[in-house]
Tab-separated table of C-alpha atoms in Angstrom:
chain	number	residue	atom	x	y	z
A	235	HIS	CA	125.006	44.536	-27.242
A	236	SER	CA	123.768	42.583	-24.254
A	237	VAL	CA	125.674	39.904	-22.347
A	238	ASP	CA	123.488	37.185	-23.889
A	239	ALA	CA	124.182	38.424	-27.434
A	240	LEU	CA	127.982	38.306	-27.171
A	241	ALA	CA	130.003	35.936	-29.341
A	242	PHE	CA	132.025	34.933	-26.261
A	243	GLU	CA	131.295	34.176	-22.611
A	244	PRO	CA	132.833	36.936	-20.461
A	245	GLU	CA	134.708	36.023	-17.303
A	246	LEU	CA	134.125	39.483	-15.897
A	247	LEU	CA	131.464	42.145	-16.255
A	248	LEU	CA	133.001	45.483	-15.403
A	249	LEU	CA	130.397	48.032	-14.307
A	250	SER	CA	131.905	51.445	-14.926
A	251	PHE	CA	130.268	54.461	-13.314
A	252	HIS	CA	131.210	58.081	-13.865
A	253	GLY	CA	133.797	59.075	-11.297
A	254	MET	CA	133.654	61.851	-8.729
A	255	PRO	CA	136.274	63.322	-6.443
A	256	GLU	CA	136.623	61.111	-3.367
A	257	ARG	CA	135.984	64.194	-1.249
A	258	THR	CA	132.274	64.031	-2.171
A	259	LEU	CA	132.005	60.600	-0.537
A	260	HIS	CA	133.603	61.890	2.670
A	261	LEU	CA	131.198	64.840	2.682
A	262	GLY	CA	128.262	62.423	2.735
A	263	ASP	CA	127.201	62.257	-0.903
A	264	PRO	CA	125.401	58.895	-1.424
A	265	TYR	CA	126.551	58.486	-5.060
A	266	HIS	CA	129.244	55.884	-4.294
A	267	CYS	CA	126.772	53.810	-2.245
A	268	HIS	CA	124.173	54.057	-5.020
A	269	CYS	CA	126.720	52.758	-7.540
A	270	GLN	CA	127.600	49.811	-5.303
A	271	LYS	CA	123.924	49.001	-4.731
A	272	THR	CA	123.167	49.238	-8.458
A	273	ALA	CA	126.019	46.824	-9.186
A	274	ARG	CA	124.788	44.387	-6.526
A	275	LEU	CA	121.216	44.489	-7.847
A	276	LEU	CA	122.371	44.060	-11.454
A	277	GLY	CA	124.463	41.067	-10.456
A	278	ALA	CA	121.509	39.461	-8.707
A	279	LYS	CA	119.203	40.126	-11.668
A	280	LEU	CA	121.694	38.699	-14.193
A	281	ASN	CA	121.856	35.440	-12.238
A	282	ARG	CA	125.071	34.270	-13.928
A	283	PRO	CA	126.962	32.389	-11.181
A	284	GLY	CA	130.217	32.069	-13.147
A	285	LEU	CA	130.392	35.750	-14.057
A	286	ARG	CA	132.501	37.994	-11.825
A	287	LEU	CA	131.321	41.586	-11.398
A	288	ARG	CA	133.503	44.553	-10.503
A	289	THR	CA	132.508	48.156	-9.975
A	290	THR	CA	134.869	50.849	-11.242
A	291	PHE	CA	134.857	54.597	-11.866
A	292	GLN	CA	135.846	56.428	-15.033
A	293	SER	CA	136.546	59.908	-16.401
A	294	ARG	CA	139.087	61.154	-13.879
A	295	PHE	CA	140.666	64.549	-14.438
A	296	GLY	CA	142.477	67.181	-12.412
A	297	ARG	CA	144.601	66.706	-9.311
A	298	ALA	CA	141.971	65.601	-6.807
A	299	LYS	CA	141.841	61.993	-5.628
A	300	TRP	CA	138.891	60.331	-7.366
A	301	LEU	CA	136.700	57.384	-6.439
A	302	GLU	CA	138.454	54.071	-6.976
A	303	PRO	CA	139.115	51.653	-8.467
A	304	ALA	CA	139.633	53.455	-11.763
A	305	THR	CA	138.240	51.765	-14.862
A	306	ASP	CA	141.347	52.251	-17.010
A	307	THR	CA	143.784	50.792	-14.484
A	308	THR	CA	141.376	47.952	-13.643
A	309	LEU	CA	141.219	46.921	-17.312
A	310	GLU	CA	145.008	46.686	-17.445
A	311	GLU	CA	145.271	44.915	-14.075
A	312	GLU	CA	142.645	42.328	-15.024
A	313	ALA	CA	144.394	41.499	-18.308
A	314	GLN	CA	147.785	41.286	-16.591
A	315	ALA	CA	146.262	38.973	-13.962
A	316	GLY	CA	145.086	36.583	-16.685
A	317	THR	CA	141.507	37.650	-17.391
A	318	LYS	CA	140.989	37.068	-21.120
A	319	ARG	CA	137.304	37.909	-21.689
A	320	ILE	CA	135.652	41.091	-20.422
A	321	ALA	CA	132.370	42.839	-21.033
A	322	ILE	CA	131.979	46.406	-19.804
A	323	ALA	CA	128.782	48.320	-19.102
A	324	ALA	CA	128.058	51.855	-17.934
A	325	PRO	CA	124.866	51.522	-15.869
A	326	GLY	CA	124.965	55.159	-14.784
A	327	PHE	CA	124.563	56.386	-18.355
A	328	SER	CA	121.086	56.250	-19.893
A	329	ALA	CA	122.454	57.038	-23.372
A	330	ASP	CA	125.698	56.292	-25.153
A	331	CYS	CA	127.974	59.310	-25.346
A	332	LEU	CA	131.646	60.246	-25.673
A	333	GLU	CA	132.422	58.631	-22.326
A	334	THR	CA	130.855	55.295	-23.240
A	335	LEU	CA	131.713	55.130	-26.931
A	336	GLU	CA	135.236	56.538	-26.895
A	337	GLU	CA	136.526	56.193	-23.338
A	338	LEU	CA	135.127	52.713	-22.678
A	339	ALA	CA	134.441	51.038	-26.039
A	340	MET	CA	137.516	52.307	-27.887
A	341	GLU	CA	140.189	53.286	-25.359
A	342	GLY	CA	139.145	50.626	-22.853
A	343	LYS	CA	139.312	47.914	-25.484
A	344	GLU	CA	142.737	49.117	-26.606
A	345	GLN	CA	144.048	49.102	-23.007
A	346	PHE	CA	142.667	45.656	-22.219
A	347	LEU	CA	143.954	44.004	-25.399
A	348	ALA	CA	147.368	45.693	-25.147
A	349	ALA	CA	147.735	44.325	-21.601
A	350	GLY	CA	147.046	40.735	-22.693
A	351	GLY	CA	143.258	40.444	-22.849
A	352	GLU	CA	141.733	38.595	-25.804
A	353	HIS	CA	138.003	39.399	-25.979
A	354	PHE	CA	136.400	42.729	-25.091
A	355	ALA	CA	132.838	43.954	-25.530
A	356	ALA	CA	131.276	47.254	-24.557
A	357	LEU	CA	127.587	46.817	-23.798
A	358	SER	CA	125.211	49.453	-25.117
A	359	CYS	CA	123.319	51.908	-22.949
A	360	LEU	CA	119.532	52.031	-22.655
A	361	ASN	CA	119.105	54.284	-25.707
A	362	THR	CA	119.856	51.426	-28.121
A	363	SER	CA	116.901	49.176	-27.327
A	364	PRO	CA	113.143	49.667	-27.657
A	365	ALA	CA	112.650	48.355	-24.107
A	366	GLY	CA	115.184	50.849	-22.744
A	367	LEU	CA	113.546	53.726	-24.575
A	368	ASP	CA	110.093	52.637	-23.398
A	369	MET	CA	111.332	52.593	-19.812
A	370	LEU	CA	112.848	56.072	-20.144
A	371	GLU	CA	109.630	57.380	-21.691
A	372	THR	CA	107.559	55.917	-18.849
A	373	ILE	CA	109.783	57.525	-16.226
A	374	LEU	CA	109.819	60.889	-18.001
A	375	ARG	CA	106.054	60.946	-18.503
A	376	ARG	CA	105.486	60.084	-14.840
A	377	GLU	CA	107.983	62.619	-13.520
A	378	LEU	CA	106.891	65.409	-15.874
A	379	SER	CA	103.145	64.901	-15.503
A	380	GLY	CA	101.540	68.243	-14.820
A	381	TRP	CA	104.556	70.095	-16.220
A	382	ILE	CA	104.014	69.387	-19.905
C-alpha cells in the first residue's frame, strides 16, 4: 500500500519508528534526531498540505523509559480525540516483519478501531515494491563493492 493507493483519504500519517530506551538519547545517540529528520523530509516530499504527520516509537519492553510518544497509546489517543482515518508507516524498516505486520498492521488497527477510529491502513515497507527493491540493491552494491 501507498498513501495514493488507499481507498480513503487519511487525516493523519503516523510514522512509527522502532523505539529505544530514552537513556540512549541522553547519552548522545543521534537515532531520535534521525527519526525526526526522516519524518520531516518525508512530509516535505509527500507534499500533502491537509495530511497531518506524527512521529511515534514502537516495540517497548522492559522497565526502562522508552522514547515517546509510543505508537500504541498514540493510536488510541488519536481515535479518542476524533481522528477517524489513519495511515501508518514504518520508515525505519526496510522490510516488513513481525513488528510491522503484527504490531502495527494487526494490533495497531485493532487498537485504533476499538478506540473509535473508522479507517486504518498500514503502508508496506520497501520490500514490497520493485522501486524499493531496486533502491536497496543499488545501496547494497555500492556499499559492498570490493567486498563481494
